[in-house]
Coordinates of C-alpha atoms in Angstrom, one line a residue:
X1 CA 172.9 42.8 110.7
X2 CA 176.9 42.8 111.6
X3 CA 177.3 46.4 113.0
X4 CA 180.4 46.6 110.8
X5 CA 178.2 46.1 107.6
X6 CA 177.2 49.0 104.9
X7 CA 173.7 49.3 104.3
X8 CA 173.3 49.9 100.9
X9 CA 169.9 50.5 99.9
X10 CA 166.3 50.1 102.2
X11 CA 163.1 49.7 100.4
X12 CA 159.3 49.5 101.4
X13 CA 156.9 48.0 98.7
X14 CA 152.8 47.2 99.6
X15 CA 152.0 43.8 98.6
X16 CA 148.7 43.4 99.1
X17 CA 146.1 46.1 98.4
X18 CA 142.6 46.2 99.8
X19 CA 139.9 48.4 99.2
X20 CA 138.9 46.7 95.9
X21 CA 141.4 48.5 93.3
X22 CA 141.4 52.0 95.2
X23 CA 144.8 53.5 93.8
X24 CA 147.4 52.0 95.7
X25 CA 149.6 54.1 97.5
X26 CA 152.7 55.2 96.0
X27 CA 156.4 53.4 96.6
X28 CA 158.7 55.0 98.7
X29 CA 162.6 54.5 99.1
X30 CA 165.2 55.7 101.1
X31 CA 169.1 54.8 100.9
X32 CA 171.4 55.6 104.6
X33 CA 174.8 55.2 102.9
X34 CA 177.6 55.1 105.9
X35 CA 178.8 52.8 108.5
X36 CA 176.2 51.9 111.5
X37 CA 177.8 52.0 114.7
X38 CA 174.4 50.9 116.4
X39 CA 171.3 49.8 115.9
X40 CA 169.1 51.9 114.3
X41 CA 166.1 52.6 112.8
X42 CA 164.1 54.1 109.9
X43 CA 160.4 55.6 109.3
X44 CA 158.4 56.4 106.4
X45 CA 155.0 57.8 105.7
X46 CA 152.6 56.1 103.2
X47 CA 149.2 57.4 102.2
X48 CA 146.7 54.7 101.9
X49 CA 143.3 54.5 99.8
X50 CA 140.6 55.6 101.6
X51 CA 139.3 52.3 103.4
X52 CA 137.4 50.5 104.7
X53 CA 140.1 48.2 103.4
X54 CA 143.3 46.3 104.6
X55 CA 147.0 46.3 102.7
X56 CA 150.1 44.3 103.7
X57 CA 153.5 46.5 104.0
X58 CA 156.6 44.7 103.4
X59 CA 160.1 46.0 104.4
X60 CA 163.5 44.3 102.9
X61 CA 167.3 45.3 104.0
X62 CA 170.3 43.9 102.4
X63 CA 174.0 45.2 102.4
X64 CA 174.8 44.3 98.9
X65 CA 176.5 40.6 99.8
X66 CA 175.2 38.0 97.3
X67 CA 175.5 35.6 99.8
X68 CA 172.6 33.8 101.4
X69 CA 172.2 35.1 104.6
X70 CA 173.1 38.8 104.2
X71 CA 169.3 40.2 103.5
X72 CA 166.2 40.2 105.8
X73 CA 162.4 41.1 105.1
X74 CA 159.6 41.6 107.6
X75 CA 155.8 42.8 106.8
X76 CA 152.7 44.2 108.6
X77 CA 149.1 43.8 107.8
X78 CA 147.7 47.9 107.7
X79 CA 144.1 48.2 108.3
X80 CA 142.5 51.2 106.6
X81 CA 139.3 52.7 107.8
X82 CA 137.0 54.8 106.0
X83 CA 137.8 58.4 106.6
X84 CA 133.8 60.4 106.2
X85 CA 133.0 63.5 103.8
X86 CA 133.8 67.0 104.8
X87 CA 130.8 69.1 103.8
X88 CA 130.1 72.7 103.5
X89 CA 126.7 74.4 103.3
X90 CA 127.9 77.5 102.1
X91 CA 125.3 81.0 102.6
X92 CA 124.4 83.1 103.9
X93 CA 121.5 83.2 101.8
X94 CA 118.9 85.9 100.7
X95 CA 115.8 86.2 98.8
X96 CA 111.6 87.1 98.6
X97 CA 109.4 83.7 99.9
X98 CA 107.6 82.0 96.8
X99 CA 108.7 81.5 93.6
X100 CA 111.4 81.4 92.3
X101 CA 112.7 80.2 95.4
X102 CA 116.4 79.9 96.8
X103 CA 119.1 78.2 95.1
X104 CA 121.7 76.5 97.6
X105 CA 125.0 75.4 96.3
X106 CA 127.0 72.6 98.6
X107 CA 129.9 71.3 98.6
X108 CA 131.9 68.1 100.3
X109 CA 134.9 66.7 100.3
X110 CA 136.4 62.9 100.6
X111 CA 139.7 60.9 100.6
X112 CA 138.7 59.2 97.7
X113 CA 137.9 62.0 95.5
X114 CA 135.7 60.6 92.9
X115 CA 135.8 57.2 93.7
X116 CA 133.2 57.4 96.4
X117 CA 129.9 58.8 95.6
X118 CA 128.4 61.3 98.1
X119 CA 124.5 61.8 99.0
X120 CA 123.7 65.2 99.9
X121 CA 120.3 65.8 102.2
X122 CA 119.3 69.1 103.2
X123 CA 116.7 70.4 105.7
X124 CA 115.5 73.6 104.7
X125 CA 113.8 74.7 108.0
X126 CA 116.1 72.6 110.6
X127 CA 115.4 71.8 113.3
X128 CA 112.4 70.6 112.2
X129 CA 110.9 69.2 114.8
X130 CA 113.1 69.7 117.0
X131 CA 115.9 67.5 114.8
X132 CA 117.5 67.3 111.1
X133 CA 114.6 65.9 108.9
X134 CA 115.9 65.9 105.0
X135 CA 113.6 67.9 102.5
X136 CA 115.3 67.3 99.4
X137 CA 118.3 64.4 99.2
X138 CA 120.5 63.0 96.3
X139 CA 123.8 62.0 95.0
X140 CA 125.8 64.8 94.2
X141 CA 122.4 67.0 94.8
X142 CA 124.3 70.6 95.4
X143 CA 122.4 72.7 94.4
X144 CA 118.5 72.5 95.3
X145 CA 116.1 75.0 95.0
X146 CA 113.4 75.4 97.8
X147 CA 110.4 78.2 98.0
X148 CA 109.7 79.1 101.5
X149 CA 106.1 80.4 101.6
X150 CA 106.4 83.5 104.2
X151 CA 109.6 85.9 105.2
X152 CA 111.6 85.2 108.2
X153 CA 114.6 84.0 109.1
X154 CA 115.2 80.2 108.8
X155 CA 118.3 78.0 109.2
X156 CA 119.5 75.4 106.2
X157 CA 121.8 72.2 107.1
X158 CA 123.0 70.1 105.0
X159 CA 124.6 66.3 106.3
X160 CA 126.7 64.3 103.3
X161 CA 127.0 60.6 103.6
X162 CA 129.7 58.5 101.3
X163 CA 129.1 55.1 99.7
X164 CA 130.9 53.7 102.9
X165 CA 128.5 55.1 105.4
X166 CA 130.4 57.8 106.7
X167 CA 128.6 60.4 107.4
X168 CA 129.3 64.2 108.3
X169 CA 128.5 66.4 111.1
X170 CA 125.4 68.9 110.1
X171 CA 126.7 72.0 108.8
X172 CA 124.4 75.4 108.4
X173 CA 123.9 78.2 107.0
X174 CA 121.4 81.5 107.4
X175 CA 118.3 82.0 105.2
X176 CA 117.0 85.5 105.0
X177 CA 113.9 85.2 103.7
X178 CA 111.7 88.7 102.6
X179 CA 108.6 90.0 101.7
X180 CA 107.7 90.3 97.9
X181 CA 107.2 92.9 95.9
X182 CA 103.7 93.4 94.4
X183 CA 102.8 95.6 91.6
X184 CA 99.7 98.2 92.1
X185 CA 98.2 99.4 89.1
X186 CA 95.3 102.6 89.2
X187 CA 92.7 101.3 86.7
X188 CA 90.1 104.2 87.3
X189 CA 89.7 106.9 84.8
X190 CA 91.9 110.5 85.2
X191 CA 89.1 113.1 85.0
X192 CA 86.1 114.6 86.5
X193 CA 84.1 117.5 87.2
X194 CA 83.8 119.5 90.3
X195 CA 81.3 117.8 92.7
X196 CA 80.4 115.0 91.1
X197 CA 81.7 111.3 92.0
X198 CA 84.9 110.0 90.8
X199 CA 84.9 106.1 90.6
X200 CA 88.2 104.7 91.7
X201 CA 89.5 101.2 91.0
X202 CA 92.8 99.9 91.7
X203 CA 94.5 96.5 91.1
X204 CA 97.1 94.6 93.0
X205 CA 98.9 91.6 92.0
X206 CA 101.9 89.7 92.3
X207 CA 103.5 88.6 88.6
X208 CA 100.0 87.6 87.6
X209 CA 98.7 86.5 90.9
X210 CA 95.3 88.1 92.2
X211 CA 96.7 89.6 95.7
X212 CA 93.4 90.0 98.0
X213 CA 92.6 91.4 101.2
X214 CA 94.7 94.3 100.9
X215 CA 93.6 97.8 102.1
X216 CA 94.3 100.3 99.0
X217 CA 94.3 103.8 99.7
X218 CA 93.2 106.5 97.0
X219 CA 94.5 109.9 97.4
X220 CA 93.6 112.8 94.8
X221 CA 95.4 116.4 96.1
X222 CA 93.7 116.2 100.0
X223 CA 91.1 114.0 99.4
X224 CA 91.6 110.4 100.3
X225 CA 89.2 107.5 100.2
X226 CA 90.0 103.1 100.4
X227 CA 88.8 100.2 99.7
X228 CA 90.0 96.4 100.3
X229 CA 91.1 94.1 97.1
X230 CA 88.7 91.5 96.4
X231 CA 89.8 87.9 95.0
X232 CA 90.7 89.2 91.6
X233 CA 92.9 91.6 93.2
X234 CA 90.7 94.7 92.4
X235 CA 89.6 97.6 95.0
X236 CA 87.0 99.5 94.1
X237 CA 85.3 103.1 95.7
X238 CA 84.4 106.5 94.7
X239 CA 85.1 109.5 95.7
X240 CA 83.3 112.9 95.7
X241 CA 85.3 115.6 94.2
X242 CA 85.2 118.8 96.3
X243 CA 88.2 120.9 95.3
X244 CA 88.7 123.0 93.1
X245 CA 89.8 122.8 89.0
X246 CA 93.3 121.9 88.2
X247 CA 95.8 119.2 87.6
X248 CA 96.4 117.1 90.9
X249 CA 97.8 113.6 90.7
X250 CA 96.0 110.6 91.5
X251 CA 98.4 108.6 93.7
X252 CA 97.5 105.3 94.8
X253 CA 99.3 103.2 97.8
X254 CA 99.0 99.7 99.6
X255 CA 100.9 100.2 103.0
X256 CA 102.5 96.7 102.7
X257 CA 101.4 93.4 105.2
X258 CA 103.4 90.4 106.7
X259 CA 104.4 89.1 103.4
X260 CA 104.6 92.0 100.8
X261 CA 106.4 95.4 101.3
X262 CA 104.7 98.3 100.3
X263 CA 103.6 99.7 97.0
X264 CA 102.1 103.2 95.1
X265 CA 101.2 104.0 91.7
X266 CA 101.2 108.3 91.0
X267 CA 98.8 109.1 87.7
X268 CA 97.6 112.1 86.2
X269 CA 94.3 113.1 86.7
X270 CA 92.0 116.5 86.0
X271 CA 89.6 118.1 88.0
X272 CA 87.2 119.9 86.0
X273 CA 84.7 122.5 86.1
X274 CA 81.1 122.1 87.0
X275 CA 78.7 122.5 84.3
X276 CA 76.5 126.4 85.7
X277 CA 73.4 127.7 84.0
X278 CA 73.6 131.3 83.7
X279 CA 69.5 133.2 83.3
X280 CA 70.1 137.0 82.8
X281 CA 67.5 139.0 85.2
X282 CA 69.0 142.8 84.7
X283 CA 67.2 145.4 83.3
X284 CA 67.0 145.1 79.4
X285 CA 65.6 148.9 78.8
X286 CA 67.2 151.6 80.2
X287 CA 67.0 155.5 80.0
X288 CA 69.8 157.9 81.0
X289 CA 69.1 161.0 83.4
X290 CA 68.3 163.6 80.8
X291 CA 67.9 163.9 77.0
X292 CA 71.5 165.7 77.0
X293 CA 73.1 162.7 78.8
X294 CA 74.9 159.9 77.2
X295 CA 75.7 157.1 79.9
X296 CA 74.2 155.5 82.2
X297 CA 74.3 152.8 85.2
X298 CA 73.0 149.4 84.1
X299 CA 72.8 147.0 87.2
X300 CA 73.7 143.7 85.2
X301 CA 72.1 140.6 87.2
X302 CA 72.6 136.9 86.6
X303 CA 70.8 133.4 88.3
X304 CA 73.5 131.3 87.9
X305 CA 72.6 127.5 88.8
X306 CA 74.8 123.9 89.5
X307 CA 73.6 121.6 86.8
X308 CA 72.1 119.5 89.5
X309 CA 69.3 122.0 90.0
X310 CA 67.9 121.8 86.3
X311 CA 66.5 118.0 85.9
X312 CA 65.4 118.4 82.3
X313 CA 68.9 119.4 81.8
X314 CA 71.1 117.3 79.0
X315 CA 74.1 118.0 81.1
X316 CA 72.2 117.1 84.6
X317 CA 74.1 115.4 86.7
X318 CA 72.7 114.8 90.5
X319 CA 75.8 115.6 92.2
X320 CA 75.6 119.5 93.7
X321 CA 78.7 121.7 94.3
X322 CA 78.8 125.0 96.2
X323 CA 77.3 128.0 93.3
X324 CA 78.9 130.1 95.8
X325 CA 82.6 129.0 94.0
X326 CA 81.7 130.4 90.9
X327 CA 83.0 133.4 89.2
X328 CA 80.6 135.7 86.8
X329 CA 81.9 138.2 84.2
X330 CA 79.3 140.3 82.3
X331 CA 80.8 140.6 78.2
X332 CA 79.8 143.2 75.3
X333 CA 79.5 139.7 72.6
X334 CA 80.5 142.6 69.9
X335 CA 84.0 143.2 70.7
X336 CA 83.7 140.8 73.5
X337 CA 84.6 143.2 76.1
X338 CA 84.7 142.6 79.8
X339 CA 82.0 145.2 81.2
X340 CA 81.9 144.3 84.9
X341 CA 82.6 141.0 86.8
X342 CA 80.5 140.5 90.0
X343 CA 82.7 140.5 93.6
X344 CA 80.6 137.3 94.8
X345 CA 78.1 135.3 94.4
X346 CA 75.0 135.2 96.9
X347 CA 72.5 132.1 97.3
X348 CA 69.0 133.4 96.4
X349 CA 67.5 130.9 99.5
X350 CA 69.1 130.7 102.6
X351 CA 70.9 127.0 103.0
X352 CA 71.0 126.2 99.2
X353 CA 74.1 126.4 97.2
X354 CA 72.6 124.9 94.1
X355 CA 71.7 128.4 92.7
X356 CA 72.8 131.8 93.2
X357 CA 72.6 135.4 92.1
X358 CA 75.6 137.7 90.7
X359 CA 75.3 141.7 90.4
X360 CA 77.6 144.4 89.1
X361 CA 77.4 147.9 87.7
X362 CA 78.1 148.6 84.3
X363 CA 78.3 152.2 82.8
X364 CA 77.0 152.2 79.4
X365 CA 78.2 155.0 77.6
X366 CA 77.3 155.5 73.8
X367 CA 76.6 157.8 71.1
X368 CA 73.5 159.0 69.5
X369 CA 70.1 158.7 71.0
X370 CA 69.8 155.0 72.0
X371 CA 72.3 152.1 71.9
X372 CA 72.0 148.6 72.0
X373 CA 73.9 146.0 73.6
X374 CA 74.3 142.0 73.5
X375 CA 75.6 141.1 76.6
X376 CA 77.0 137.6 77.2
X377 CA 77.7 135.7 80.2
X378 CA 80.8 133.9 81.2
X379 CA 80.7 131.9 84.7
X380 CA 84.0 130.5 85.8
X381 CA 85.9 129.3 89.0
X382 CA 84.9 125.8 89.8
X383 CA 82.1 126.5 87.5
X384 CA 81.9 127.0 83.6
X385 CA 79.7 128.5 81.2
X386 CA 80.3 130.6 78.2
X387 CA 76.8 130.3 75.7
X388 CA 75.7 132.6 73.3
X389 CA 72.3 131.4 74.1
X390 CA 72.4 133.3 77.4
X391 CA 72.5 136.5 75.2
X392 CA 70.3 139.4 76.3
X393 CA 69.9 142.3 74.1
X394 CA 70.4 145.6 76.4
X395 CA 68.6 148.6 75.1
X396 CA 70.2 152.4 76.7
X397 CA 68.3 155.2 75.3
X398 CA 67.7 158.9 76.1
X399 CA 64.2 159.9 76.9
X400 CA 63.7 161.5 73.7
X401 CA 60.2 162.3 72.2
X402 CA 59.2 161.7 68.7
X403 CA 61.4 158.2 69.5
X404 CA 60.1 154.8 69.4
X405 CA 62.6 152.6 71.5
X406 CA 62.3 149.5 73.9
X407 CA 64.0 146.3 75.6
X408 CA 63.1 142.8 76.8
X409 CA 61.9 139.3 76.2
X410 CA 59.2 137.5 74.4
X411 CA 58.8 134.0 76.1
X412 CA 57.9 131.4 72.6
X413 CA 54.7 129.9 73.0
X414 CA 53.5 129.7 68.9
X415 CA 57.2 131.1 67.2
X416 CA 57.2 130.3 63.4
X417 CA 59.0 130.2 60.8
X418 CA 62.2 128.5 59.2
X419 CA 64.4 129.8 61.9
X420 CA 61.4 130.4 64.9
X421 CA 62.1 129.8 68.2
X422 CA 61.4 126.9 71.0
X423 CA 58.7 126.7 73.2
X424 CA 59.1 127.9 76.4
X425 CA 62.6 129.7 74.8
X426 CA 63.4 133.7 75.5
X427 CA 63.2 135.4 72.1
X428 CA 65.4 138.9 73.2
X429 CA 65.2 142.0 71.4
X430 CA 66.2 145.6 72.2
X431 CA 65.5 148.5 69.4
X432 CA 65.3 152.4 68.7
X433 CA 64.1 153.8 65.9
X434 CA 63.6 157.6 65.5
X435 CA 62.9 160.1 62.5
X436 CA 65.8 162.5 62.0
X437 CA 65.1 166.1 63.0
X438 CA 64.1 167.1 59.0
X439 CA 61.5 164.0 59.0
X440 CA 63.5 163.0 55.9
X441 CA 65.0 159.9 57.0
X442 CA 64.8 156.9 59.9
X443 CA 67.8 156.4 62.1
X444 CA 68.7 153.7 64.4
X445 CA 68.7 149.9 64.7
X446 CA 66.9 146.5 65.6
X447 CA 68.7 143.8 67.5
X448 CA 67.0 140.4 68.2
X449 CA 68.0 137.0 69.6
X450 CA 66.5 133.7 68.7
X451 CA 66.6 130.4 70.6
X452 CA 65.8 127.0 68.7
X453 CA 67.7 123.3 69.9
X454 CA 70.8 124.6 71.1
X455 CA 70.9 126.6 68.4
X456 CA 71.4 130.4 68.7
X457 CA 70.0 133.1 65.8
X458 CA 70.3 136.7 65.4
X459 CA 68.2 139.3 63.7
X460 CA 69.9 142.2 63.1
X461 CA 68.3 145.5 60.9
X462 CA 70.3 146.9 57.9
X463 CA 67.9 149.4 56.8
X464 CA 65.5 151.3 58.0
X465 CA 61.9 152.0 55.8
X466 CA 59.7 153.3 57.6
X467 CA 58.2 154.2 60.7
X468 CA 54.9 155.1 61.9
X469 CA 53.6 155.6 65.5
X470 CA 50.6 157.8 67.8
X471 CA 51.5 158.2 71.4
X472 CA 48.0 158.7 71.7
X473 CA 47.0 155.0 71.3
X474 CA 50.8 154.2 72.4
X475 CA 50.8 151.7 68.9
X476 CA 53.9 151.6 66.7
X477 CA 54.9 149.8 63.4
X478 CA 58.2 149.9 61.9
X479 CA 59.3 148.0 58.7
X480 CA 63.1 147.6 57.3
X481 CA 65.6 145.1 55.9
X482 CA 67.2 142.6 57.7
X483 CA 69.9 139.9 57.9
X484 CA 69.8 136.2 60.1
X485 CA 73.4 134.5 61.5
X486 CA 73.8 131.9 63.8
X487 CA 76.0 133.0 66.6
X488 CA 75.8 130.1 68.4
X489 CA 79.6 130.0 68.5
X490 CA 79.7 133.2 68.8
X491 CA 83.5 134.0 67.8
X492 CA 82.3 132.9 64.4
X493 CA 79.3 134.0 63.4
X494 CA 77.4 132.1 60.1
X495 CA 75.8 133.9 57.9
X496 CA 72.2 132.5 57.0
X497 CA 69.9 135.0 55.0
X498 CA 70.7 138.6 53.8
X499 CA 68.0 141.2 52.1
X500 CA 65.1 139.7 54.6
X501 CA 62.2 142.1 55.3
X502 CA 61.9 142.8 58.9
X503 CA 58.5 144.4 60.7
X504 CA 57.9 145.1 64.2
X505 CA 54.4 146.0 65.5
X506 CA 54.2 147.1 69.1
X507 CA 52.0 148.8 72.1
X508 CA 53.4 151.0 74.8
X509 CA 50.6 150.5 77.1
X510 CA 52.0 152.8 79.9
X511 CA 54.9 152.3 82.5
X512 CA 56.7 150.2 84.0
X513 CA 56.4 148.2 81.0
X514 CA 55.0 144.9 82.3
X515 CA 51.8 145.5 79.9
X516 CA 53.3 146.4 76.9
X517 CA 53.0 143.7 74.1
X518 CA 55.4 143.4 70.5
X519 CA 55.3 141.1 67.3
X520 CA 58.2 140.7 65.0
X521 CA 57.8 138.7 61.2
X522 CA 60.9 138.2 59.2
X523 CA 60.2 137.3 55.4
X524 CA 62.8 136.7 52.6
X525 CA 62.5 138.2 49.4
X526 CA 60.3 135.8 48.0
X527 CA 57.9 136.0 50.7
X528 CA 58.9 132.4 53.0
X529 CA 58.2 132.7 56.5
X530 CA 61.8 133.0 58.3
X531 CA 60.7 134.1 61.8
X532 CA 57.7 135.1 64.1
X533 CA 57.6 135.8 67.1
X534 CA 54.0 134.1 67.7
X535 CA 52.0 132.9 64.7
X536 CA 47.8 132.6 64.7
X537 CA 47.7 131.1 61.1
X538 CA 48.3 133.8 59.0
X539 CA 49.8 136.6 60.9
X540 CA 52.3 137.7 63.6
X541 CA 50.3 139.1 66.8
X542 CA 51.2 140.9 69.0
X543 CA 52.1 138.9 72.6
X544 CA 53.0 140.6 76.2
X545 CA 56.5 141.4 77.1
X546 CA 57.8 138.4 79.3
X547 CA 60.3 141.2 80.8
X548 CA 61.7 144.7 79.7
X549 CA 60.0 147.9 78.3
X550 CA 58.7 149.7 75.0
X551 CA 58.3 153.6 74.8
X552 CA 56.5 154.6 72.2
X553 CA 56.8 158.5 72.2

């Protein structure tokens, strides 16, 4: 134009969009109001649609004169490319292999925004191969979900193409992947006895997946003992319990592999005590020094046994402990006094721990000319027993003459009666029975112990009849009243018959006593057999002590 002209106004306006109605980009103007002394020129910038597409740009000047001749236009032909995505893989990322696997979330970015759709493809292991190999691909396909099937660490890329076939360089992202975490359960039971064998069980699973092949370790106080998980996800052992009574806790623990961390499970569980047999073998008659003295040393002696030893046994078990862990404690059953507890416990046979004897001295003191005694029992430790049956009837007299007095066992072989004893049972009984010094009246008492299935009885005198005796043929009879309980607990006692008649027949046939022979009948009032000690038909007879002594004097 004339360099003395005014440029009024300059424009730019696109004529000719490509790209297939992509927004077009937006007008711009400028105005350079003031004279041109030169030549000069103007720029603008226009943003385009993302291509690939082409557009025309046309330029006009005029400097406001009507006239023909005082404008000018120009235009260009602008060839837009495509411009690719921009995508982002996002991560690090975390989790345990399996399900529910890892959730990625992508993004991208393009020039066209919305108008060009973008196809995400990821490789979940890359390189795989050595190179990018899509796992999962899709439009718009941010976020996938992928279950890697053992920890490590892995890379993810992800590569996003647009509709135009750009495509964008691989970007990645760290995958930490770790081991699971299993759940261990202890399924075995939470008690047993001292010695014997403890069955342990334990199960290991993932959610509800079996998890097998696993080494499970069982640990109960010191004692340990494992087992590997079979395809249900169960281990299974035992283990024999050798410690002593009490309250440890079963713990149970997997160490952990390549794929699962480790795992424990802490229960209760009770160690109990061994079931013992306890046989009194003491003395069950015994005289002080003098007729003026009124104690005197009992030795009390006990065969204690493991359960294991006695076959026949309801309780057997075949699982021996060590008898030498037991504890004894000789009791007075009638106040239930302590009278001596044995310092040890020594095995009867060299080697074998299965049975044992237990001794301490008692000092029975009393008053009057004879006393007796029901001593009980008790065996604890990592042993128990506590019976009435085990009752033995302790007789301490003076050597007094004019006295008939004794101690001991009858072993049952033909017991009658309502409540007579078992075969093969002890049948204890301890006794004095005197005249007082004006021959007008009988003094002293009867005690005898019955045994029948499980069940314990007691015979005990209330009065005293009569009493007649030759220590010239060494023969005694006594009659008197009686009453029966069952003591077999023996902290309550039942009452079952009052007002029975009681007679005792007996021989003294010399010392030490092992000749001597007894009878005992118990009738009620009505004349029904309640006990005898050993029946022929029609009459109690006599039978030879199994153990004690009789003085008939």
């Amino acid at each position: 134009t004339d360099r003395r002209s005014r440029w009024r106004a300059g424009s730019c306006d696109l004529v000719n969009f490509g790209g297939g109605g992509k927004d077009p980009c937006s007008l711009f103007s400028f105005t350079r109001p003031g004279l041109f002394r030169r030549r000069a020129a103007d720029s603008f910038d226009c943003r385009f649609p993302d291509g690939p597409a082409s557009s025309t740009v046309r330029v006009s000047a005029t400097d406001g004169d009507p006239a023909p001749g005082n404008s000018g236009s120009d235009q260009v032909v602008v060839a837009i490319a495509n411009v690719a995505p921009t995508g982002d893989a996002r991560g690090p990322y975390s989790g345990p292999w399996g399900s529910p696997g890892i959730t990625f979330a992508g993004s991208a970015g393009d020039p066209a925004g919305t108008n060009d759709t973008l196809t995400y493809e990821w490789d979940f292991d890359y390189p795989t191969g050595g190179s990018f190999v899509a796992d999962q691909s899709g439009v718009n396909l941010r976020s996938p979900t992928y279950q890697y099937s053992a920890p490590g660490t892995y890379t993810v890329a992800l590569r996003v193409r647009d509709e135009d076939g750009g495509v964008d360089t691989l970007r990645a992202a760290t995958v930490t992947i770790g081991k699971r975490t299993p759940a261990l359960t202890y399924t075995g039971d939470d008690t047993e006895q001292y010695s014997d064998i403890q069955a342990l069980s334990a199960e290991l699973k993932d959610g509800s997946t079996p998890i097998s092949g696993a080494v499970i370790t069982f640990t109960i106080a010191g004692q340990m003992a494992t087992a590997t998980t079979g395809v249900a996800g169960v281990a299974s052992t035992s283990l024999r319990i050798d410690q002593a009574p009490g309250s440890p806790s079963a713990t149970t623990s997997f160490a952990g592999n390549a794929i699962y961390v480790p795992a424990s499970d802490s229960d209760a569980f009770t160690v109990t005590q061994e079931d013992a047999r306890a046989t009194y073998t003491g003395p069950q008659f015994v005289s002080t020094a003098s007729t003026t003295t009124s104690s005197a040393t009992v030795a009390l002696r006990t065969t204690i046994q493991d359960i294991s030893a006695l076959t026949s046994d309801p309780s057997y078990d075949p699982n021996p402990g060590d008898i030498t862990k037991a504890t004894v404690r000789f009791v007075d059953r009638t106040p239930n006094a302590t009278l001596c507890t044995a310092t040890s416990i020594v095995p009867i046979t060299a080697g074998d721990l299965k049975t044992g004897s237990a001794t301490c001295n008692w000092t029975a003191s009393f008053s009057g000319d004879s006393m007796q005694f029901s001593v009980g029992i008790i065996v604890g430790g990592h042993y128990t027993r506590n019976a009435s049956a085990d009752n033995t009837v302790v007789t301490v007299s003076k050597p007094l003459n004019g006295f008939v007095t004794g101690g001991g066992f009858l072993v049952n072989q033909r017991s009658a009666g309502l409540w007579a004893g078992e075969k093969d049972q002890k049948t204890n009984f301890g006794f004095a029975v005197k005249n007082n010094k004006s021959n007008t009246n009988l003094q002293g008492n009867v005690n005898t112990i019955v045994r029948n299935g499980g069940r314990v009885y007691q015979i005990k005198s209330n009065t005293l009849t009569s009493l007649s005796s030759s220590t010239t043929t060494g023969k005694a009879t006594f009659t008197g009243g009686a009453n029966i309980q069952d003591i077999t607990n023996s902290s309550s006692p039942v009452s079952l018959a009052g007002g029975a008649s009681l007679q005792m027949v007996m021989t003294d046939k010399g010392e030490p006593g092992s000749a001597d022979s007894i009878s005992f009948t118990v009738w009620d009032k009505d004349g029904r057999l309640l006990f005898s000690s050993n029946w022929d038909g029609v009459q109690s007879v006599e039978q030879v002590l199994g153990g004690g002594n009789i003085q008939v004097r």
